[in-house]
PDB file of C-alpha atoms in Angstrom:
ATOM      1  CA  UNK A 765     -41.391   0.746  -9.216  1.00  0.00           C
ATOM      2  CA  UNK A 766     -42.950   1.070 -13.350  1.00  0.00           C
ATOM      3  CA  UNK A 767     -43.603   4.250 -14.775  1.00  0.00           C
ATOM      4  CA  UNK A 768     -47.757   3.896 -16.433  1.00  0.00           C
ATOM      5  CA  UNK A 769     -46.942   4.301 -19.639  1.00  0.00           C
ATOM      6  CA  UNK A 770     -44.576   2.275 -20.404  1.00  0.00           C
ATOM      7  CA  UNK A 771     -44.610  -1.296 -17.522  1.00  0.00           C
ATOM      8  CA  UNK A 772     -40.932  -1.967 -18.761  1.00  0.00           C
ATOM      9  CA  UNK A 773     -39.499   1.031 -17.890  1.00  0.00           C
ATOM     10  CA  UNK A 774     -38.385   1.355 -14.792  1.00  0.00           C
ATOM     11  CA  UNK A 775     -37.703   4.631 -12.814  1.00  0.00           C
ATOM     12  CA  UNK A 776     -34.087   5.595 -11.854  1.00  0.00           C
ATOM     13  CA  UNK A 777     -33.424   5.068  -7.714  1.00  0.00           C
ATOM     14  CA  UNK A 778     -32.142   8.363  -6.083  1.00  0.00           C
ATOM     15  CA  UNK A 779     -28.741   8.739  -5.525  1.00  0.00           C
ATOM     16  CA  UNK A 780     -28.332   8.037  -1.400  1.00  0.00           C
ATOM     17  CA  UNK A 781     -31.154   5.212  -2.261  1.00  0.00           C
ATOM     18  CA  UNK A 782     -28.414   3.674  -4.931  1.00  0.00           C
ATOM     19  CA  UNK A 783     -25.580   4.231  -2.882  1.00  0.00           C
ATOM     20  CA  UNK A 784     -27.245   2.551   0.733  1.00  0.00           C
ATOM     21  CA  UNK A 785     -28.320  -0.614  -1.370  1.00  0.00           C
ATOM     22  CA  UNK A 786     -24.801  -0.246  -3.202  1.00  0.00           C
ATOM     23  CA  UNK A 787     -23.230  -0.478   0.640  1.00  0.00           C
ATOM     24  CA  UNK A 788     -25.304  -2.596   2.227  1.00  0.00           C
ATOM     25  CA  UNK A 789     -25.045  -5.585  -0.660  1.00  0.00           C
ATOM     26  CA  UNK A 790     -20.801  -4.906  -0.145  1.00  0.00           C
ATOM     27  CA  UNK A 791     -20.996  -5.342   3.948  1.00  0.00           C
ATOM     28  CA  UNK A 792     -22.873  -8.659   3.628  1.00  0.00           C
ATOM     29  CA  UNK A 793     -21.221  -9.992   0.736  1.00  0.00           C
ATOM     30  CA  UNK A 794     -17.438  -8.888   2.964  1.00  0.00           C
ATOM     31  CA  UNK A 795     -19.300 -10.553   6.079  1.00  0.00           C
ATOM     32  CA  UNK A 796     -20.217 -13.918   3.885  1.00  0.00           C
ATOM     33  CA  UNK A 797     -16.659 -13.711   2.385  1.00  0.00           C
ATOM     34  CA  UNK A 798     -15.152 -13.940   5.898  1.00  0.00           C
ATOM     35  CA  UNK A 799     -17.598 -16.001   7.280  1.00  0.00           C
ATOM     36  CA  UNK A 800     -16.766 -18.554   3.960  1.00  0.00           C
ATOM     37  CA  UNK A 801     -12.450 -17.946   5.251  1.00  0.00           C
ATOM     38  CA  UNK A 802     -13.999 -18.881   8.825  1.00  0.00           C
ATOM     39  CA  UNK A 803     -15.284 -22.025   7.793  1.00  0.00           C
ATOM     40  CA  UNK A 804     -13.098 -23.454   5.425  1.00  0.00           C
ATOM     41  CA  UNK A 805     -10.244 -22.739   7.895  1.00  0.00           C
ATOM     42  CA  UNK A 806      -9.929 -26.860   9.106  1.00  0.00           C
ATOM     43  CA  UNK A 807     -10.511 -28.635   5.473  1.00  0.00           C
ATOM     44  CA  UNK A 808      -6.743 -27.947   4.810  1.00  0.00           C
ATOM     45  CA  UNK A 809      -7.063 -26.839   0.857  1.00  0.00           C
ATOM     46  CA  UNK A 810      -6.618 -23.999   0.111  1.00  0.00           C
ATOM     47  CA  UNK A 811      -9.778 -22.886  -0.137  1.00  0.00           C
ATOM     48  CA  UNK A 812      -9.754 -20.473   3.414  1.00  0.00           C
ATOM     49  CA  UNK A 813      -7.321 -18.295   1.583  1.00  0.00           C
ATOM     50  CA  UNK A 814      -9.425 -17.932  -0.990  1.00  0.00           C
ATOM     51  CA  UNK A 815     -12.588 -16.982   0.447  1.00  0.00           C
ATOM     52  CA  UNK A 816     -10.273 -14.598   2.349  1.00  0.00           C
ATOM     53  CA  UNK A 817      -8.664 -12.764  -0.536  1.00  0.00           C
ATOM     54  CA  UNK A 818     -12.301 -12.934  -2.155  1.00  0.00           C
ATOM     55  CA  UNK A 819     -13.263 -11.220   0.992  1.00  0.00           C
ATOM     56  CA  UNK A 820     -10.415  -8.575   0.766  1.00  0.00           C
ATOM     57  CA  UNK A 821     -11.788  -7.103  -2.462  1.00  0.00           C
ATOM     58  CA  UNK A 822     -15.134  -7.179  -1.483  1.00  0.00           C
ATOM     59  CA  UNK A 823     -13.646  -4.774   1.662  1.00  0.00           C
ATOM     60  CA  UNK A 824     -12.082  -2.821  -1.640  1.00  0.00           C
ATOM     61  CA  UNK A 825     -14.904  -2.394  -3.549  1.00  0.00           C
ATOM     62  CA  UNK A 826     -17.032  -1.627  -0.337  1.00  0.00           C
ATOM     63  CA  UNK A 827     -13.515   1.890   0.566  1.00  0.00           C
ATOM     64  CA  UNK A 828     -14.390   2.507  -3.553  1.00  0.00           C
ATOM     65  CA  UNK A 829     -18.196   2.863  -2.311  1.00  0.00           C
ATOM     66  CA  UNK A 830     -17.804   4.671   0.676  1.00  0.00           C
ATOM     67  CA  UNK A 831     -15.054   7.153  -1.853  1.00  0.00           C
ATOM     68  CA  UNK A 832     -17.879   7.576  -3.376  1.00  0.00           C
ATOM     69  CA  UNK A 833     -20.138   8.518  -1.183  1.00  0.00           C
ATOM     70  CA  UNK A 834     -18.534  10.979   0.930  1.00  0.00           C
ATOM     71  CA  UNK A 835     -17.273  12.650  -2.768  1.00  0.00           C
ATOM     72  CA  UNK A 836     -21.022  13.012  -3.076  1.00  0.00           C
ATOM     73  CA  UNK A 837     -22.132  13.784   0.739  1.00  0.00           C
ATOM     74  CA  UNK A 838     -18.855  14.875   2.486  1.00  0.00           C
ATOM     75  CA  UNK A 839     -21.583  15.291   5.377  1.00  0.00           C
ATOM     76  CA  UNK A 840     -19.895  13.672   8.167  1.00  0.00           C
ATOM     77  CA  UNK A 841     -22.136  10.327   8.584  1.00  0.00           C
ATOM     78  CA  UNK A 842     -23.015   8.691  12.030  1.00  0.00           C
ATOM     79  CA  UNK A 843     -21.799   5.990  11.029  1.00  0.00           C
ATOM     80  CA  UNK A 844     -22.323   2.279   9.385  1.00  0.00           C
ATOM     81  CA  UNK A 845     -26.087   1.086   9.925  1.00  0.00           C
ATOM     82  CA  UNK A 846     -25.335  -1.968  12.476  1.00  0.00           C
ATOM     83  CA  UNK A 847     -25.046  -5.599  10.011  1.00  0.00           C
ATOM     84  CA  UNK A 848     -26.619  -9.013  11.014  1.00  0.00           C
ATOM     85  CA  UNK A 849     -22.730 -10.801  10.690  1.00  0.00           C
ATOM     86  CA  UNK A 850     -25.164 -13.658  11.858  1.00  0.00           C
ATOM     87  CA  UNK A 851     -25.832 -16.194   8.990  1.00  0.00           C
ATOM     88  CA  UNK A 852     -28.876 -16.866   7.230  1.00  0.00           C
ATOM     89  CA  UNK A 853     -31.372 -19.444   8.419  1.00  0.00           C
ATOM     90  CA  UNK A 854     -30.087 -22.901   8.156  1.00  0.00           C
ATOM     91  CA  UNK A 855     -26.773 -22.509   7.470  1.00  0.00           C
ATOM     92  CA  UNK A 856     -23.541 -24.096   8.781  1.00  0.00           C
ATOM     93  CA  UNK A 857     -21.891 -22.677  11.720  1.00  0.00           C
ATOM     94  CA  UNK A 858     -19.384 -25.484  12.437  1.00  0.00           C
ATOM     95  CA  UNK A 859     -16.310 -25.529  10.344  1.00  0.00           C
ATOM     96  CA  UNK A 860     -16.002 -28.138   7.686  1.00  0.00           C
ATOM     97  CA  UNK A 861     -14.271 -31.794   7.545  1.00  0.00           C
ATOM     98  CA  UNK A 862     -14.628 -33.290   4.935  1.00  0.00           C
ATOM     99  CA  UNK A 863     -15.455 -33.021   0.860  1.00  0.00           C
ATOM    100  CA  UNK A 864     -19.490 -33.764   1.268  1.00  0.00           C
ATOM    101  CA  UNK A 865     -19.819 -30.418   3.585  1.00  0.00           C
ATOM    102  CA  UNK A 866     -17.239 -28.326   0.992  1.00  0.00           C
ATOM    103  CA  UNK A 867     -19.055 -29.523  -2.459  1.00  0.00           C
ATOM    104  CA  UNK A 868     -22.018 -28.061  -0.006  1.00  0.00           C
ATOM    105  CA  UNK A 869     -20.967 -24.374   1.583  1.00  0.00           C
ATOM    106  CA  UNK A 870     -19.146 -24.438  -1.697  1.00  0.00           C
ATOM    107  CA  UNK A 871     -22.956 -24.497  -3.913  1.00  0.00           C
ATOM    108  CA  UNK A 872     -24.782 -22.461  -1.220  1.00  0.00           C
ATOM    109  CA  UNK A 873     -21.615 -20.086  -2.267  1.00  0.00           C
ATOM    110  CA  UNK A 874     -22.074 -20.259  -5.429  1.00  0.00           C
ATOM    111  CA  UNK A 875     -25.595 -19.196  -5.922  1.00  0.00           C
ATOM    112  CA  UNK A 876     -25.060 -16.151  -4.292  1.00  0.00           C
ATOM    113  CA  UNK A 877     -22.663 -14.895  -6.274  1.00  0.00           C
ATOM    114  CA  UNK A 878     -25.562 -15.636  -8.561  1.00  0.00           C
ATOM    115  CA  UNK A 879     -27.213 -13.452  -7.143  1.00  0.00           C
ATOM    116  CA  UNK A 880     -24.879 -11.139  -6.085  1.00  0.00           C
ATOM    117  CA  UNK A 881     -24.002 -10.903  -9.438  1.00  0.00           C
ATOM    118  CA  UNK A 882     -27.567  -9.787 -10.263  1.00  0.00           C
ATOM    119  CA  UNK A 883     -27.556  -7.472  -7.716  1.00  0.00           C
ATOM    120  CA  UNK A 884     -24.540  -5.080  -8.996  1.00  0.00           C
ATOM    121  CA  UNK A 885     -26.656  -5.949 -12.815  1.00  0.00           C
ATOM    122  CA  UNK A 886     -29.846  -4.434 -11.302  1.00  0.00           C
ATOM    123  CA  UNK A 887     -27.635  -1.360  -9.853  1.00  0.00           C
ATOM    124  CA  UNK A 888     -25.894  -0.345 -12.923  1.00  0.00           C
ATOM    125  CA  UNK A 889     -29.116  -0.066 -14.422  1.00  0.00           C
ATOM    126  CA  UNK A 890     -31.001   1.890 -12.063  1.00  0.00           C
ATOM    127  CA  UNK A 891     -27.609   4.225 -11.801  1.00  0.00           C
ATOM    128  CA  UNK A 892     -27.642   7.704 -12.205  1.00  0.00           C
ATOM    129  CA  UNK A 893     -24.718   9.134 -10.682  1.00  0.00           C
ATOM    130  CA  UNK A 894     -21.809   9.578 -12.678  1.00  0.00           C
ATOM    131  CA  UNK A 895     -19.107   8.658 -10.657  1.00  0.00           C
ATOM    132  CA  UNK A 896     -20.756   4.578 -10.186  1.00  0.00           C
ATOM    133  CA  UNK A 897     -20.782   4.402 -14.165  1.00  0.00           C
ATOM    134  CA  UNK A 898     -16.872   3.646 -14.264  1.00  0.00           C
ATOM    135  CA  UNK A 899     -17.516   1.848 -10.913  1.00  0.00           C
ATOM    136  CA  UNK A 900     -20.198  -0.951 -10.935  1.00  0.00           C
ATOM    137  CA  UNK A 901     -19.062  -2.235 -14.369  1.00  0.00           C
ATOM    138  CA  UNK A 902     -15.579  -2.999 -12.615  1.00  0.00           C
ATOM    139  CA  UNK A 903     -17.582  -4.648  -9.662  1.00  0.00           C
ATOM    140  CA  UNK A 904     -19.343  -6.545 -12.185  1.00  0.00           C
ATOM    141  CA  UNK A 905     -16.634  -8.152 -13.418  1.00  0.00           C
ATOM    142  CA  UNK A 906     -15.419  -8.767 -10.505  1.00  0.00           C
ATOM    143  CA  UNK A 907     -18.401 -10.533  -9.413  1.00  0.00           C
ATOM    144  CA  UNK A 908     -18.582 -12.493 -12.841  1.00  0.00           C
ATOM    145  CA  UNK A 909     -14.825 -13.647 -12.262  1.00  0.00           C
ATOM    146  CA  UNK A 910     -15.256 -14.719  -8.207  1.00  0.00           C
ATOM    147  CA  UNK A 911     -19.075 -16.509  -9.163  1.00  0.00           C
ATOM    148  CA  UNK A 912     -16.495 -18.071 -12.302  1.00  0.00           C
ATOM    149  CA  UNK A 913     -13.321 -19.351  -9.254  1.00  0.00           C
ATOM    150  CA  UNK A 914     -16.786 -21.193  -7.084  1.00  0.00           C
ATOM    151  CA  UNK A 915     -17.817 -22.884 -10.206  1.00  0.00           C
ATOM    152  CA  UNK A 916     -14.322 -24.103 -10.864  1.00  0.00           C
ATOM    153  CA  UNK A 917     -14.291 -24.835  -7.392  1.00  0.00           C
ATOM    154  CA  UNK A 918     -16.666 -26.546  -7.064  1.00  0.00           C
ATOM    155  CA  UNK A 919     -16.418 -28.821 -10.834  1.00  0.00           C
ATOM    156  CA  UNK A 920     -13.004 -29.512  -8.493  1.00  0.00           C
ATOM    157  CA  UNK A 921     -14.069 -31.134  -5.552  1.00  0.00           C
ATOM    158  CA  UNK A 922     -17.894 -32.351  -6.550  1.00  0.00           C
ATOM    159  CA  UNK A 923     -18.191 -36.127  -8.410  1.00  0.00           C
ATOM    160  CA  UNK A 924     -16.764 -39.488  -7.703  1.00  0.00           C
ATOM    161  CA  UNK A 925     -13.736 -38.259 -10.476  1.00  0.00           C
ATOM    162  CA  UNK A 926     -13.051 -35.147  -8.664  1.00  0.00           C
ATOM    163  CA  UNK A 927      -9.301 -34.868  -8.054  1.00  0.00           C
ATOM    164  CA  UNK A 928      -7.969 -35.548  -4.788  1.00  0.00           C
ATOM    165  CA  UNK A 929     -11.751 -37.055  -4.575  1.00  0.00           C
ATOM    166  CA  UNK A 930     -10.308 -40.053  -1.518  1.00  0.00           C
ATOM    167  CA  UNK A 931      -7.141 -37.964   0.219  1.00  0.00           C
ATOM    168  CA  UNK A 932     -10.006 -34.561   0.776  1.00  0.00           C
ATOM    169  CA  UNK A 933     -12.545 -36.191   2.650  1.00  0.00           C
ATOM    170  CA  UNK A 934     -10.404 -37.609   5.176  1.00  0.00           C
ATOM    171  CA  UNK A 935     -10.573 -35.361   8.028  1.00  0.00           C
ATOM    172  CA  UNK A 936      -6.303 -35.404   7.819  1.00  0.00           C
ATOM    173  CA  UNK A 937      -5.051 -33.134  10.728  1.00  0.00           C
ATOM    174  CA  UNK A 938      -3.608 -28.909   8.474  1.00  0.00           C
ATOM    175  CA  UNK A 939      -0.584 -29.096   7.109  1.00  0.00           C
ATOM    176  CA  UNK A 940      -0.468 -33.259   6.464  1.00  0.00           C
ATOM    177  CA  UNK A 941      -2.891 -33.064   3.198  1.00  0.00           C
ATOM    178  CA  UNK A 942       0.116 -32.220   1.036  1.00  0.00           C
ATOM    179  CA  UNK A 943       2.577 -34.854   2.185  1.00  0.00           C
ATOM    180  CA  UNK A 944      -0.271 -37.394   1.960  1.00  0.00           C
ATOM    181  CA  UNK A 945      -0.338 -36.658  -2.015  1.00  0.00           C
ATOM    182  CA  UNK A 946       2.897 -37.428  -2.590  1.00  0.00           C
ATOM    183  CA  UNK A 947       2.580 -40.601  -0.151  1.00  0.00           C
ATOM    184  CA  UNK A 948      -0.492 -40.796  -2.551  1.00  0.00           C
ATOM    185  CA  UNK A 949       1.826 -40.901  -5.727  1.00  0.00           C
ATOM    186  CA  UNK A 950       4.481 -43.279  -4.812  1.00  0.00           C
ATOM    187  CA  UNK A 951       4.622 -45.783  -6.538  1.00  0.00           C
ATOM    188  CA  UNK A 952       3.532 -49.240  -4.573  1.00  0.00           C
ATOM    189  CA  UNK A 953       6.976 -51.907  -3.441  1.00  0.00           C
TER     190      UNK A 953
END
């Protein structure tokens, strides 16, 4: 909410509001990366383990935020609020099998990572908690790295000249793609 005397100057959030927003946002990020790891399991391209690692990093950030919350308010809480783990409307619910689906999902994930970066920047600007002052810049750097990783994945899989484009678009059984790559590079007799 803007102050009437300075329309560009915003009032800071209360510490508990800021922590609640940060915790909820990071919890949603963790569930989103876990869902992506599951959806990419059948694609067989190493993207699923990468999404799982991004989910683990999000879980670590969530633990840091919980630690700060406990330091500020050591009273026992009644538990975490329920989180809707269902995907957003229009989001794929089935595993990814071909490159077109993978690129579409990666582009959506990159847009969501951009949004997460903006939310973290906003939380950092509105922060009045000294304990978060050292934590949020590190989280912001991690969010920037996540977005960059997703951009590189999109560049690797998007377009007709994408590396292994023909191989990635086939529904190869799990583990066969590395062998197919080796066979693909062998000279023809």
